[in-house]
CSV table of C-alpha atoms in Angstrom, one decimal:
chain,number,residue,atom,x,y,z
J,16,SER,CA,105.5,21.1,-44.4
J,17,GLN,CA,108.9,20.6,-45.8
J,18,ASP,CA,107.4,18.3,-48.5
J,19,TYR,CA,105.8,21.3,-50.2
J,20,ALA,CA,108.8,23.6,-50.0
J,21,PRO,CA,110.1,24.4,-53.5
J,22,HIS,CA,113.4,23.3,-54.8
J,23,VAL,CA,115.5,26.1,-56.2
J,24,ALA,CA,118.9,26.0,-57.9
J,25,VAL,CA,121.3,28.5,-59.3
J,26,GLY,CA,124.1,27.5,-61.7
J,27,VAL,CA,127.1,29.6,-62.6
J,28,ASP,CA,128.4,28.9,-66.2
J,29,ASP,CA,131.4,30.3,-68.0
J,30,SER,CA,131.2,32.1,-71.3
J,31,PHE,CA,131.4,28.7,-73.1
J,32,GLY,CA,128.3,27.4,-71.3
J,33,ARG,CA,130.3,25.1,-69.0
J,34,ARG,CA,128.8,24.7,-65.6
J,35,LEU,CA,131.3,25.7,-62.9
J,36,ILE,CA,129.2,25.4,-59.8
J,37,THR,CA,125.6,24.8,-58.7
J,38,VAL,CA,124.1,25.9,-55.4
J,39,ALA,CA,120.6,24.5,-54.6
J,40,THR,CA,118.2,23.9,-51.8
J,41,TYR,CA,118.5,20.2,-52.3
J,42,LEU,CA,122.3,20.4,-51.8
J,43,SER,CA,122.1,22.3,-48.5
J,44,PRO,CA,120.6,21.6,-45.1
J,45,PRO,CA,117.0,22.5,-45.0
J,46,PRO,CA,116.2,26.0,-43.6
J,47,PRO,CA,114.2,26.2,-40.4
J,48,SER,CA,110.6,26.4,-41.6
J,49,GLY,CA,108.4,26.2,-38.5
J,50,HIS,CA,104.7,26.3,-39.4
J,51,LYS,CA,104.4,29.8,-40.9
J,52,PRO,CA,104.3,30.6,-44.6
J,53,TYR,CA,107.3,32.3,-46.2
J,54,ARG,CA,107.5,34.9,-48.9
J,55,LYS,CA,111.3,34.9,-49.6
J,56,LEU,CA,114.1,32.4,-50.0
J,57,ILE,CA,117.6,33.8,-49.5
J,58,CYS,CA,120.7,32.0,-50.6
J,59,SER,CA,124.1,33.2,-49.3
J,60,VAL,CA,127.5,32.0,-50.7
J,61,ASP,CA,130.4,32.9,-48.5
J,62,GLU,CA,133.0,33.1,-51.3
J,63,LEU,CA,133.1,32.5,-55.0
J,64,PRO,CA,136.5,33.6,-56.2
J,65,LEU,CA,136.0,33.5,-60.0
J,66,ALA,CA,138.9,34.4,-62.3
J,67,PRO,CA,138.4,37.5,-64.6
J,68,GLY,CA,135.9,36.8,-67.3
J,69,ARG,CA,132.3,36.7,-68.3
J,70,TYR,CA,129.8,34.4,-66.6
J,71,SER,CA,126.0,33.7,-66.6
J,72,LEU,CA,123.5,32.5,-64.0
J,73,THR,CA,120.9,29.8,-64.8
J,74,LEU,CA,117.9,29.6,-62.5
J,75,ASN,CA,115.7,26.5,-61.8
J,76,ALA,CA,112.7,26.1,-59.5
J,77,GLY,CA,110.1,23.4,-58.9
J,78,PRO,CA,108.2,21.5,-56.3
J,79,THR,CA,110.0,18.9,-54.1
J,80,HIS,CA,110.2,15.4,-55.7
J,81,ALA,CA,109.1,16.7,-59.2
J,82,LYS,CA,110.7,17.9,-62.4
J,83,TRP,CA,111.6,21.5,-62.7
J,84,ALA,CA,108.6,23.7,-63.1
J,85,ASP,CA,110.5,26.7,-64.4
J,86,MET,CA,114.0,27.3,-65.8
J,87,ILE,CA,115.6,30.5,-67.0
J,88,ASP,CA,118.8,29.6,-68.9
J,89,GLN,CA,121.4,32.4,-68.8
J,90,ALA,CA,119.0,34.6,-66.8
J,91,LEU,CA,121.8,37.2,-66.4
J,92,TRP,CA,125.4,37.7,-67.5
J,93,PHE,CA,128.0,39.4,-65.4
J,94,GLU,CA,131.7,40.3,-65.8
J,95,VAL,CA,134.4,39.7,-63.2
J,96,GLU,CA,137.2,42.2,-63.4
J,97,ALA,CA,140.8,41.6,-62.4
J,98,THR,CA,141.7,43.0,-59.0
J,99,ASP,CA,144.6,42.5,-56.6
J,100,PHE,CA,143.1,39.3,-55.2
J,101,TYR,CA,146.4,38.0,-54.0
J,102,GLY,CA,147.4,41.2,-52.3
J,103,ASN,CA,150.8,41.2,-53.9
J,104,GLY,CA,150.2,43.6,-56.8
J,105,SER,CA,149.7,40.8,-59.4
J,106,LEU,CA,146.4,40.8,-61.2
J,107,PRO,CA,145.0,37.4,-61.9
J,108,ARG,CA,144.7,36.3,-65.5
J,109,ALA,CA,142.0,34.0,-67.0
J,110,GLU,CA,144.6,31.5,-68.3
J,111,TRP,CA,145.6,30.7,-64.7
J,112,GLY,CA,142.2,28.9,-64.2
J,113,GLN,CA,138.6,29.8,-63.6
J,114,PHE,CA,138.8,30.0,-59.8
J,115,LEU,CA,141.2,31.9,-57.7
J,116,ALA,CA,142.7,30.4,-54.6
J,117,LYS,CA,145.1,31.9,-52.1
J,118,SER,CA,148.0,29.7,-51.0
J,119,ASN,CA,150.7,29.8,-48.4
J,120,TRP,CA,154.2,28.6,-49.1
J,121,ASP,CA,157.0,27.7,-46.7
J,122,LEU,CA,160.7,26.9,-47.3
J,123,LEU,CA,161.8,24.0,-45.1
């Protein structure tokens, strides 16, 4: 039953340990479970446009309606390199912010 499904969370932190975003089972609609046991839990994130820099992932897991049974702080580190995200030849710089966003501008 859904009451026994584990809660899982993944947090993305910047190099200073500030939490930028959390994705979690309890922040999403429940997956279709049916009555069969499962062996895998897959999380998909459509887009996470981070600025160039170093980031870490923190993992948490535990039973529903209980405290976390397991946590791995800074489970892995990864580097985001600058690319032509905007498609105009400009490479994004970290001082522009921690997330990248495309925008459209019109003159009226």
